[in-house]
XYZ file of C-alpha atoms in Angstrom:
752
model
C -20.949 4.706 26.536
C -23.459 2.209 24.053
C -21.831 -0.304 22.361
C -22.586 0.454 18.383
C -23.817 -2.905 18.513
C -27.117 -2.973 20.698
C -29.821 -1.083 20.633
C -31.790 0.019 24.356
C -35.233 1.372 24.204
C -36.184 3.143 27.736
C -38.530 0.690 28.204
C -37.045 -2.509 27.556
C -33.598 -1.363 29.810
C -36.220 -1.700 32.548
C -37.499 -5.157 31.921
C -34.178 -6.106 31.379
C -32.890 -4.790 34.648
C -36.205 -5.982 36.133
C -35.943 -9.430 34.515
C -32.534 -9.838 36.172
C -33.486 -8.717 39.264
C -35.721 -11.601 39.283
C -33.906 -14.016 38.112
C -30.868 -13.719 40.576
C -33.185 -13.153 43.286
C -34.690 -17.058 42.146
C -31.720 -18.228 42.435
C -30.246 -16.814 45.595
C -33.852 -18.468 47.373
C -33.475 -21.590 46.338
C -29.950 -21.859 47.095
C -30.495 -20.855 50.331
C -33.731 -24.052 50.796
C -31.291 -26.258 49.251
C -28.607 -25.540 51.561
C -31.301 -25.609 54.539
C -32.275 -28.979 52.999
C -28.528 -30.215 52.890
C -28.157 -29.239 56.568
C -30.823 -31.474 57.395
C -30.318 -33.883 55.863
C -26.546 -34.299 57.196
C -28.003 -34.361 60.211
C -30.653 -36.849 59.628
C -28.560 -38.909 57.321
C -25.154 -39.543 57.266
C -25.058 -42.009 54.505
C -23.001 -41.071 51.267
C -25.998 -42.173 48.923
C -28.268 -39.335 50.513
C -25.242 -36.988 50.125
C -24.933 -37.644 46.642
C -28.800 -37.512 45.893
C -29.490 -34.245 47.734
C -26.525 -32.831 45.372
C -27.821 -34.468 42.049
C -31.378 -32.477 43.073
C -29.849 -29.033 44.021
C -27.939 -30.009 40.526
C -31.417 -30.583 38.333
C -32.752 -27.264 40.497
C -29.714 -24.810 38.910
C -30.387 -26.392 35.332
C -34.091 -25.947 35.702
C -33.188 -21.929 36.582
C -30.499 -21.534 34.198
C -33.055 -22.701 31.002
C -35.788 -20.247 32.561
C -33.524 -17.720 32.250
C -32.397 -18.401 28.555
C -36.032 -18.164 27.434
C -36.487 -15.013 29.001
C -33.379 -13.450 27.127
C -34.158 -15.451 24.070
C -38.137 -13.438 24.092
C -36.290 -10.453 25.312
C -34.014 -10.595 22.330
C -36.765 -11.182 19.828
C -38.228 -8.265 20.765
C -35.444 -5.788 20.952
C -35.223 -7.137 17.261
C -38.049 -5.977 16.334
C -38.212 -2.979 17.883
C -34.800 -2.084 17.161
C -34.557 1.039 14.682
C -32.079 3.530 13.594
C -32.826 7.298 15.138
C -32.615 9.934 13.730
C -30.937 13.174 15.470
C -28.245 13.088 18.664
C -25.171 10.336 17.846
C -24.739 9.980 21.510
C -28.731 8.848 21.785
C -28.627 6.407 18.989
C -29.706 3.090 18.982
C -28.116 1.156 16.510
C -30.102 -1.055 14.488
C -29.943 -4.690 14.297
C -28.677 -6.107 10.459
C -31.171 -6.626 7.720
C -29.972 -9.849 7.050
C -30.311 -10.997 10.677
C -31.869 -14.147 11.057
C -34.140 -16.261 13.428
C -31.134 -17.870 14.328
C -28.581 -14.929 14.948
C -31.174 -13.449 17.046
C -29.742 -14.859 20.548
C -26.439 -14.036 19.893
C -27.437 -10.578 18.437
C -28.935 -9.660 21.772
C -25.404 -10.653 23.796
C -23.431 -8.629 21.477
C -25.963 -5.689 22.604
C -25.861 -6.475 26.473
C -22.225 -7.240 26.319
C -19.578 -4.289 24.860
C -16.843 -6.944 24.296
C -19.130 -9.481 23.295
C -19.914 -7.194 20.075
C -16.156 -6.071 19.126
C -15.765 -10.105 18.245
C -16.831 -10.656 14.741
C -15.510 -13.720 12.713
C -12.853 -13.777 10.090
C -12.037 -14.983 7.246
C -11.316 -17.914 6.228
C -7.588 -19.218 6.180
C -5.499 -18.360 3.288
C -9.257 -16.498 1.842
C -7.986 -14.233 -0.853
C -9.179 -10.117 0.822
C -9.131 -7.804 -2.076
C -8.287 -4.251 -1.439
C -9.139 -1.052 -3.556
C -8.120 2.256 -2.417
C -7.543 5.880 -5.208
C -4.449 7.220 -4.959
C -3.268 10.460 -6.476
C 0.394 12.244 -6.111
C 3.109 12.432 -4.254
C 1.484 13.034 -0.854
C -0.956 10.346 -0.744
C 1.787 7.868 -2.071
C 3.392 8.535 1.093
C 0.034 7.874 2.804
C -0.690 5.232 1.388
C 2.714 3.320 2.189
C 1.769 4.012 6.545
C -1.892 2.361 5.229
C -0.415 -0.838 3.876
C 1.994 -1.062 6.924
C -0.995 -0.924 9.002
C -2.812 -3.267 7.145
C 0.676 -5.629 6.847
C 1.439 -5.938 9.867
C -2.076 -7.484 11.575
C -3.098 -9.370 8.618
C -2.925 -13.638 8.349
C -4.329 -13.932 4.631
C -3.499 -13.557 1.265
C -3.811 -9.870 0.229
C -4.354 -7.903 -3.754
C -4.527 -4.057 -3.844
C -6.052 -2.801 -6.530
C -4.393 1.124 -6.883
C -5.933 3.434 -9.009
C -3.861 6.317 -9.413
C -2.177 8.647 -11.367
C 1.085 8.317 -13.168
C 3.127 9.978 -10.720
C 1.451 7.550 -7.724
C 1.797 4.762 -10.768
C 5.383 5.370 -10.726
C 6.399 5.823 -6.972
C 4.172 2.313 -5.908
C 5.021 0.068 -8.845
C 8.290 0.620 -7.841
C 7.777 0.714 -3.881
C 5.743 -3.161 -4.616
C 8.248 -4.675 -6.768
C 11.153 -3.863 -4.300
C 8.986 -4.522 -1.082
C 8.458 -8.416 -2.165
C 6.151 -8.655 0.965
C 5.438 -12.448 0.212
C 1.631 -13.684 -0.130
C 0.536 -9.836 -1.455
C -0.646 -9.212 -5.127
C -1.071 -5.407 -6.906
C -2.780 -4.286 -9.922
C -2.918 -0.772 -10.784
C -5.445 0.789 -12.818
C -5.146 4.689 -14.838
C -7.043 7.156 -13.147
C -6.992 8.886 -16.403
C -8.896 6.563 -18.027
C -11.558 6.873 -15.509
C -11.903 11.126 -14.917
C -14.528 11.009 -18.274
C -17.144 9.122 -15.744
C -17.203 11.851 -13.084
C -15.812 15.148 -14.347
C -19.002 16.626 -14.856
C -19.938 16.299 -11.577
C -18.604 20.006 -9.580
C -16.545 18.803 -6.936
C -15.336 21.830 -3.811
C -13.562 19.250 -1.729
C -10.024 18.955 -1.798
C -9.812 15.889 -2.986
C -10.395 17.000 -6.241
C -11.853 14.735 -8.679
C -10.088 11.842 -7.743
C -12.688 11.808 -5.058
C -15.145 10.787 -6.999
C -13.078 7.927 -8.357
C -14.618 5.427 -5.962
C -17.944 5.460 -7.714
C -16.336 4.014 -10.667
C -15.024 1.038 -8.986
C -17.742 -1.314 -10.247
C -16.378 -0.667 -14.105
C -12.533 -0.298 -13.218
C -12.090 -2.847 -11.529
C -12.138 -6.642 -12.950
C -15.689 -7.783 -13.748
C -14.889 -11.190 -12.434
C -13.854 -9.397 -8.798
C -16.943 -9.620 -6.604
C -16.514 -8.532 -3.488
C -13.540 -5.455 -2.547
C -12.765 -3.025 0.880
C -12.686 0.458 0.136
C -9.904 2.565 1.655
C -9.031 6.420 1.722
C -5.777 6.707 1.997
C -5.488 8.147 5.428
C -6.495 4.977 7.324
C -5.187 3.283 9.904
C -5.507 -0.599 10.731
C -5.366 -1.668 14.294
C -6.693 -5.172 13.691
C -6.487 -7.713 11.098
C -8.372 -7.025 8.140
C -9.355 -10.438 7.817
C -12.653 -8.905 10.407
C -13.571 -6.552 8.074
C -13.235 -8.985 4.895
C -15.450 -11.880 7.369
C -18.601 -9.327 7.521
C -19.231 -9.700 3.830
C -20.968 -12.855 5.013
C -23.596 -11.289 6.737
C -24.043 -9.738 3.503
C -24.902 -13.279 2.332
C -28.300 -13.851 3.951
C -30.247 -10.321 2.492
C -29.406 -10.663 -1.632
C -30.311 -6.684 -1.590
C -27.347 -5.485 0.786
C -24.668 -4.458 -0.948
C -22.989 -1.693 0.793
C -21.610 -1.765 3.985
C -20.800 1.778 6.184
C -20.423 3.165 9.064
C -22.573 5.786 10.435
C -21.017 9.872 9.653
C -19.928 10.523 13.187
C -20.280 14.203 12.585
C -23.236 16.803 12.482
C -22.930 17.764 8.410
C -25.508 16.236 7.134
C -27.650 16.840 9.669
C -27.867 20.304 8.758
C -27.975 23.959 9.945
C -24.007 23.653 11.086
C -23.940 27.717 9.839
C -26.283 29.864 8.176
C -27.798 28.394 4.832
C -25.368 24.842 5.553
C -27.066 22.840 3.537
C -25.915 19.525 2.401
C -27.145 16.769 0.562
C -29.625 14.249 1.192
C -28.571 11.628 3.582
C -30.307 8.372 5.822
C -29.979 10.217 9.037
C -26.214 11.377 10.299
C -25.664 9.632 6.941
C -22.405 7.645 6.197
C -18.836 8.243 5.729
C -17.305 6.449 3.251
C -13.618 5.891 4.412
C -14.155 2.255 4.315
C -16.662 0.608 2.720
C -17.636 -2.531 1.618
C -18.199 -3.196 -2.175
C -20.466 -6.245 -2.844
C -19.387 -5.553 -6.550
C -21.159 -8.853 -8.058
C -25.285 -7.228 -6.534
C -23.327 -3.559 -7.623
C -23.288 -4.810 -10.802
C -26.306 -6.702 -10.461
C -28.653 -3.917 -10.221
C -26.996 -1.529 -12.376
C -25.373 0.605 -9.851
C -23.049 2.973 -12.793
C -26.918 3.958 -13.926
C -28.349 4.332 -10.475
C -25.546 6.462 -9.034
C -25.514 8.483 -11.959
C -29.148 9.758 -11.779
C -29.099 10.503 -8.253
C -25.939 12.803 -9.021
C -28.211 14.202 -12.140
C -31.110 14.487 -10.209
C -29.392 16.273 -6.702
C -26.699 18.874 -8.801
C -30.265 20.595 -10.318
C -30.379 21.861 -6.963
C -27.139 21.499 -4.878
C -25.262 22.666 -7.810
C -21.665 20.749 -6.310
C -20.422 17.930 -4.162
C -18.888 19.564 -0.978
C -17.765 15.809 0.022
C -16.940 14.418 -3.002
C -18.527 10.482 -3.724
C -19.290 10.425 -0.179
C -22.686 12.592 -0.668
C -23.490 10.377 -3.760
C -23.706 7.398 -2.352
C -25.216 9.110 0.915
C -28.106 10.761 -1.691
C -28.086 6.982 -3.396
C -28.631 5.345 0.225
C -31.136 7.757 1.011
C -33.478 6.777 -1.583
C -32.511 2.749 -1.415
C -31.879 2.193 2.612
C -32.621 -1.505 1.912
C -29.314 -1.431 0.084
C -26.878 -0.483 3.117
C -25.255 -2.283 5.573
C -24.424 -0.394 8.229
C -20.880 -1.436 9.993
C -20.394 -0.896 14.315
C -18.733 2.422 14.228
C -15.153 1.214 15.272
C -14.911 0.261 11.568
C -14.232 3.918 11.246
C -13.118 5.704 13.913
C -13.260 9.027 12.160
C -10.928 11.919 13.466
C -11.974 15.135 12.247
C -12.616 18.188 14.580
C -16.352 18.329 16.161
C -17.126 14.588 15.729
C -18.587 11.381 18.060
C -16.299 9.754 17.632
C -15.253 9.293 21.950
C -18.457 7.125 21.933
C -16.909 3.950 19.049
C -14.696 2.797 21.931
C -14.425 2.692 25.955
C -11.480 0.330 25.595
C -8.159 0.147 23.207
C -9.291 -3.423 22.233
C -12.579 -1.711 20.913
C -10.322 0.105 18.479
C -10.252 -1.261 14.638
C -9.968 1.322 11.990
C -8.662 4.950 12.705
C -9.605 7.754 9.997
C -7.756 10.899 9.588
C -10.874 12.356 7.286
C -9.417 16.225 8.525
C -7.591 18.362 6.129
C -5.762 18.582 9.771
C -4.594 15.191 10.081
C -2.407 14.753 13.004
C -3.249 18.336 14.107
C -7.206 17.064 15.087
C -9.077 18.313 17.975
C -9.710 14.898 20.229
C -9.649 13.891 24.087
C -7.510 11.221 22.732
C -5.385 12.426 19.588
C -2.186 12.064 21.475
C -2.889 7.838 21.748
C -4.094 8.056 17.719
C -0.821 9.686 16.902
C 1.404 7.792 18.655
C -0.420 4.650 17.381
C 0.098 6.228 13.498
C 3.811 7.129 13.794
C 3.965 3.517 15.737
C 3.696 2.214 12.073
C 5.261 5.608 9.816
C 8.290 4.761 11.231
C 8.409 0.598 11.333
C 10.707 -0.972 9.428
C 9.114 -2.276 5.749
C 11.898 -4.854 6.451
C 10.134 -6.871 9.152
C 6.750 -7.195 6.924
C 8.440 -9.253 3.935
C 7.276 -12.538 6.604
C 5.709 -15.994 4.944
C 2.293 -16.400 5.336
C 2.609 -20.030 6.515
C 0.645 -23.082 5.495
C -0.719 -20.239 2.327
C 0.563 -21.141 -0.894
C 2.271 -18.040 -2.760
C 2.972 -17.506 -6.156
C 6.762 -15.916 -5.662
C 7.496 -12.611 -7.943
C 10.097 -13.498 -10.509
C 12.548 -10.730 -9.042
C 11.558 -12.772 -5.544
C 12.618 -16.290 -7.520
C 15.926 -14.651 -8.980
C 17.129 -13.567 -5.536
C 16.212 -16.315 -3.970
C 18.632 -18.419 -6.695
C 21.151 -16.090 -6.372
C 21.109 -16.773 -3.257
C 21.042 -20.220 -2.804
C 24.074 -19.991 -5.445
C 26.345 -17.788 -2.822
C 28.470 -19.918 -0.267
C 28.026 -18.907 2.711
C 31.418 -20.074 4.239
C 33.013 -17.794 1.356
C 34.963 -14.824 3.126
C 33.286 -12.020 1.378
C 30.162 -14.111 1.318
C 28.490 -10.520 2.932
C 30.327 -8.355 -0.132
C 28.513 -10.978 -2.670
C 25.171 -10.884 -0.928
C 24.861 -7.486 -0.356
C 25.210 -6.610 -4.533
C 22.609 -9.119 -4.700
C 20.128 -8.046 -1.970
C 17.388 -5.813 -3.212
C 16.186 -2.476 -1.113
C 13.127 -1.086 -1.098
C 12.710 1.803 -2.994
C 10.031 4.923 -2.473
C 10.885 7.051 -5.708
C 9.995 11.152 -5.007
C 9.028 11.006 -1.406
C 8.152 14.814 -1.722
C 6.441 16.777 -3.996
C 8.216 17.209 -7.875
C 7.490 19.194 -10.905
C 9.855 19.570 -13.845
C 9.324 21.276 -17.717
C 11.464 20.267 -19.961
C 13.909 22.894 -21.593
C 13.091 23.506 -24.919
C 17.029 23.078 -26.041
C 17.824 19.376 -24.994
C 20.306 20.501 -22.854
C 19.051 20.210 -19.314
C 21.562 18.713 -17.060
C 20.457 16.994 -13.625
C 23.029 17.023 -10.355
C 22.799 13.387 -9.507
C 23.981 12.083 -6.145
C 23.258 10.087 -2.953
C 23.728 10.925 0.888
C 23.091 9.784 4.219
C 21.559 10.949 6.985
C 24.441 12.150 8.684
C 25.208 14.710 4.957
C 21.293 15.874 5.849
C 23.143 19.769 5.997
C 24.300 19.697 2.986
C 21.219 20.170 1.279
C 20.116 23.538 1.761
C 23.965 25.156 0.542
C 23.595 22.444 -2.648
C 20.292 23.764 -3.740
C 21.907 27.718 -2.964
C 24.534 26.722 -5.261
C 22.366 25.038 -7.927
C 19.652 25.814 -9.170
C 19.199 23.298 -11.870
C 17.300 20.167 -11.475
C 18.428 17.484 -8.828
C 18.037 13.435 -8.204
C 19.150 12.712 -5.168
C 18.979 9.130 -3.660
C 18.605 8.857 0.322
C 19.409 5.918 2.198
C 17.371 5.653 5.927
C 15.915 3.874 8.260
C 11.686 3.854 8.009
C 12.252 6.485 10.683
C 14.588 9.177 9.247
C 12.795 9.030 6.053
C 10.319 10.515 8.498
C 12.515 12.886 10.008
C 13.976 14.172 6.665
C 10.327 14.800 5.990
C 9.932 16.918 8.571
C 13.257 18.559 8.351
C 12.059 19.216 4.207
C 9.347 20.862 5.273
C 9.926 22.829 8.196
C 13.063 24.365 6.078
C 12.279 27.443 3.528
C 14.973 26.825 0.845
C 14.171 22.882 -0.072
C 10.550 23.590 0.631
C 10.638 26.346 -2.807
C 12.801 23.925 -4.388
C 9.877 21.533 -6.423
C 12.239 20.132 -9.003
C 14.678 18.365 -6.724
C 13.665 14.472 -6.436
C 14.470 12.688 -3.369
C 14.286 9.055 -3.728
C 14.813 6.746 -0.013
C 16.506 3.711 -0.555
C 15.535 1.878 2.805
C 18.449 0.417 4.703
C 19.229 -3.082 5.129
C 22.038 -5.436 5.446
C 25.375 -4.104 7.154
C 27.171 -2.157 4.073
C 26.187 1.097 2.328
C 25.321 0.436 -1.134
C 26.908 3.228 -2.551
C 26.667 2.353 -6.151
C 23.246 0.927 -5.902
C 21.902 4.314 -4.195
C 23.695 6.344 -6.828
C 21.563 4.393 -9.533
C 18.556 5.031 -7.793
C 19.355 8.735 -8.607
C 20.529 8.076 -11.935
C 17.699 6.033 -13.229
C 15.169 8.798 -11.733
C 16.920 11.605 -13.699
C 14.211 13.158 -16.528
C 17.111 15.182 -18.458
C 19.285 14.293 -20.734
C 22.506 14.874 -19.203
C 23.687 14.281 -15.467
C 26.156 15.976 -13.552
C 27.883 12.839 -11.351
C 29.104 14.426 -8.193
C 29.093 13.409 -4.202
C 27.233 15.730 -1.680
C 30.135 16.875 0.042
C 30.788 19.208 -2.579
C 29.944 22.803 -3.550
C 29.517 23.493 -6.973
C 30.713 27.176 -7.865
C 27.768 30.179 -8.556
C 26.421 29.438 -12.526
C 27.885 25.661 -12.582
C 24.393 25.014 -14.194
C 24.688 27.687 -16.996
C 28.218 26.859 -17.842
C 27.502 23.392 -18.266
C 24.581 23.791 -20.271
C 26.456 25.713 -22.687
C 30.037 23.662 -22.259
C 27.089 20.564 -23.453
C 26.402 22.309 -26.841
C 29.816 23.303 -27.345
C 31.570 20.066 -27.395
C 28.117 18.560 -29.631
C 27.435 16.368 -26.635
C 24.161 14.917 -28.158
C 26.829 13.464 -31.341
C 29.876 12.177 -29.110
C 30.595 10.360 -26.198
C 32.125 12.386 -24.210
C 32.601 12.988 -20.240
C 32.998 16.666 -19.296
C 35.289 16.707 -15.920
C 34.423 19.146 -13.213
C 37.918 20.145 -11.399
C 37.618 19.146 -8.113
C 38.790 21.498 -4.962
C 38.706 20.591 -1.005
C 39.070 23.058 2.416
C 39.727 21.633 6.323
C 37.885 24.705 7.373
C 34.291 24.777 8.054
C 33.073 28.217 7.385
C 34.406 29.160 3.754
C 33.980 32.386 1.455
C 33.026 30.466 -1.331
C 34.958 31.834 -4.168
C 33.051 33.766 -6.920
C 35.628 32.982 -9.884
C 38.025 30.528 -11.207
C 40.866 33.418 -9.827
C 39.169 33.719 -6.898
C 39.826 29.982 -6.075
C 43.722 29.968 -7.824
C 44.184 33.241 -4.483
C 42.788 30.862 -2.288
C 44.512 27.755 -3.666
C 47.767 29.717 -3.001
C 47.499 31.213 0.007
C 46.308 27.699 0.992
C 42.886 28.183 2.004
C 42.073 25.624 -0.885
C 43.789 22.375 -1.680
C 43.256 19.900 -4.793
C 41.125 17.255 -3.656
C 42.630 14.439 -1.951
C 46.247 15.734 -2.608
C 47.713 14.214 0.627
C 46.164 11.212 1.019
C 45.085 9.646 -2.355
C 46.683 12.045 -5.130
C 45.699 9.624 -7.818
C 42.541 9.971 -7.966
C 42.274 13.483 -9.417
C 46.066 14.006 -10.923
C 45.311 13.198 -14.255
C 42.903 15.829 -13.985
C 46.166 17.658 -15.165
C 45.625 20.938 -11.869
C 49.131 22.573 -13.526
C 47.262 22.554 -16.512
C 44.060 23.621 -15.546
C 45.322 26.678 -13.972
C 46.014 28.674 -17.362
C 43.770 26.552 -19.456
C 40.756 29.156 -21.571
C 39.757 26.075 -23.604
C 38.283 22.150 -22.657
C 41.355 20.006 -22.749
C 41.280 16.217 -23.312
C 43.361 13.706 -20.577
C 43.716 10.131 -20.610
C 42.369 7.856 -18.083
C 45.113 6.180 -15.426
C 44.204 3.770 -12.932
C 42.222 4.919 -10.331
C 41.455 8.028 -11.422
C 37.720 9.090 -10.586
C 36.621 12.506 -11.106
C 33.143 13.611 -11.233
C 31.899 14.211 -15.013
C 29.212 15.011 -16.870
C 27.398 12.503 -19.096
C 24.636 11.800 -20.941
C 21.641 10.289 -19.075
C 22.187 7.096 -21.089
C 25.879 6.495 -19.455
C 26.643 2.363 -18.092
C 25.037 2.963 -14.363
C 28.120 2.166 -11.658
C 28.521 -1.391 -10.553
C 27.014 -2.671 -7.517
C 29.168 -5.290 -6.135
C 31.160 -2.177 -4.927
C 29.668 -1.318 -1.251
C 31.019 0.963 1.767
C 34.508 2.721 0.863
C 36.393 2.040 -2.049
C 36.418 1.605 -5.608
C 33.013 2.760 -6.153
C 33.609 5.712 -8.337
C 36.933 3.566 -9.942
C 35.043 0.887 -10.955
C 32.627 3.857 -12.951
C 35.483 5.657 -14.462
C 37.175 2.259 -16.334
C 33.754 1.526 -17.688
C 33.539 4.876 -19.446
C 36.699 5.032 -20.929
C 36.592 0.972 -22.203
C 33.030 2.609 -23.899
C 35.824 4.992 -25.207
C 34.357 8.342 -23.529
C 36.701 11.201 -24.471
C 37.556 12.483 -20.882
C 37.646 16.426 -21.514
C 38.044 18.558 -18.199
C 35.893 22.196 -18.418
C 38.518 25.093 -17.796
C 36.021 27.515 -15.750
C 34.385 24.957 -13.779
C 34.996 23.941 -10.364
C 33.612 22.282 -7.169
C 34.866 22.476 -2.992
C 34.621 19.364 -0.640
C 33.374 20.259 2.235
C 34.882 19.276 5.694
C 32.913 16.398 7.549
C 33.662 13.386 9.596
C 35.381 9.847 8.244
C 32.572 8.077 7.490
C 31.774 4.470 9.278
C 32.793 2.231 6.047
C 36.316 4.224 6.048
C 37.124 3.485 9.263
C 36.006 -0.043 8.494
C 38.540 -0.184 5.325
C 41.714 0.760 7.056
C 40.591 -1.461 10.450
C 39.653 -4.300 9.132
C 41.803 -6.891 7.110
C 39.370 -8.737 5.836
C 37.390 -5.563 4.416
C 40.179 -5.201 2.356
C 41.085 -8.475 0.848
C 37.487 -8.784 0.460
C 37.823 -5.199 -1.733
C 40.252 -6.662 -3.447
C 38.656 -10.008 -4.443
C 36.150 -7.697 -5.492
C 38.672 -6.199 -7.863
C 39.785 -9.237 -9.873
C 36.640 -10.360 -10.997
C 35.805 -6.900 -11.808
C 38.088 -6.923 -14.178
C 37.708 -10.719 -15.175
C 33.663 -9.256 -16.837
C 35.511 -6.677 -18.479
C 37.765 -8.651 -20.278
C 34.641 -10.678 -20.884
C 32.917 -7.932 -21.697
C 35.262 -5.413 -24.184
C 37.706 -8.155 -24.842
C 41.588 -7.957 -25.495
C 40.302 -3.570 -24.974
C 40.205 -4.008 -21.215
C 43.468 -5.959 -20.608
C 44.965 -2.060 -20.338
C 43.237 -1.541 -17.032
C 44.177 -4.910 -15.427
C 47.803 -3.973 -16.628
C 47.552 -0.700 -15.059
C 46.446 -2.504 -11.549
C 49.156 -4.776 -11.424
C 51.734 -1.812 -12.002
C 50.732 -0.245 -8.935
């Protein structure tokens, strides 16, 4: 396979072969002659001085031959530098041109690069601690997921500080800003730019590409990015790095030899711009095969100097008179511009953008794994694209897809880093903890910051006109995934779910959701990933993530292993109006029941439930192990109740309730098993919420294996000791917050 950075014409290949043959013959003859001389000298002169003299003569002859050989290579490379030009036509036969900024001092190096693939693969690197700027256009839920994998691949290899610039819509902004804020990667800065403010710059261009208007946004970067930013690497979201991005950044140095070069691109590896792929196929004008814009080096300072904004507009207006629309979005306009201004482009070796769409010649960009630099999944088929080595590329991509992002929070030693306020606060909080404290791990978990990926799947919500909408809020881990379909069938309203998972488990969940007809058809379910870290299940932190990302005025706070009665969504909305929850502080209690049967004919009404309760098919929730948790609901009264009724708070009461969205959050000091809901109900009561039981609402707990955390609670005295300690500290905080009104909670706890 031809190296992307060497150009060979047939005549020069023959000449080079002749020169090499002549050189080796010359060396061989010289060595034989010198060998005979040494043998003769050994026979005639046995003195040490004679042998040393002959050895010096031989070394001198070898140096002379090496110098002559170097001069031949120099002359050959000079002739190649003059002759090498890009050849339009078949990609496999194309000769890669020497860059226009190659000076006389680079000639010998250029020839050696062309003569050896491993040599041409070696790239200069950026200065130590030099800040590298990366720009990306990202819109929507799916593209936001792709960006995470791209960023992981960059962070995995990087040795320099990074500054990411994201041009985003509202959705991607919310997702990525939360992710990076919670990720807290050292020496990484992130800036966001509103894509809506740039739409008017490109909305006049008809575009058939599936990326829509966002596929044209890269044309606006000289305007969108800060005016003092001189250089930036621009990437598509479907890129995977297989090397340090500093190597790509360092190529900007090669631009400096020619002030005219402003854009660095890799040649397009398909036949698209050659035309005639089918009848009446007419692509936009391009230089030869054209260039692919999945990876771009933009010299912003020079682009602004030459009037880039006006130039690309004029190019687009001229071509649209005959082409009517773009087919490949910004790539068509970039190529039409380069066709008219070829001197402005710096051609990159093709391994900086190995394009894996169908029917490309990407296989000619590499012979070994070490040749790969950047993989570009530039087909709508993505991982299902046809390529001889697609399995290898897919595995490489999946490695970063499922890679633990927490491991990428590593310092760049020797590079000064300005820590974020969140990172600084976390560090100070950790320093204040006593590592000898028996409950150190519990206290550390309370202040730990977990990575959060909001709206992991497509989410759509339209607010209701009456302002009574209510969202079901719950949390779960991988072992409760099977409950999702059932909950979606029982609850037709909006749902906010926080899932505590590893990176690999999140991808398993994604595949599960995409394969489920039930989940695939529900767009009003917000799935928020809280990534695993630490040894405890941070149940209240996970609950708070689900609670904070609700779009309705009311929330139904429940657990994922409960199924609500059919029609509960509509019943709650009516109750919200009847009980005037908009103007009063109420918590509506939904009575909880349970079954020990994995297969249950779910009751459709209160009458059916009471019948099953009497038959022993159902039970009041946890009556046999934790009666206090739900006894204040007063199930005896509920059996005959036809109107809502008020109950009083009692110690250890933990009902499932409907409240306004602005209710107190869960106390995050409680992790794993124990007091995580109890503490929240205490907080509601302290803030004078009335607890109102609904007469026709109910939910049923479905059986499952005990959680790992309850097993630790039951088996570990240390675990129980720390839970008691945390309870005492919680009561102390309540007293400081609510004064004497909080004494009843401490008294009730002591009387248990």
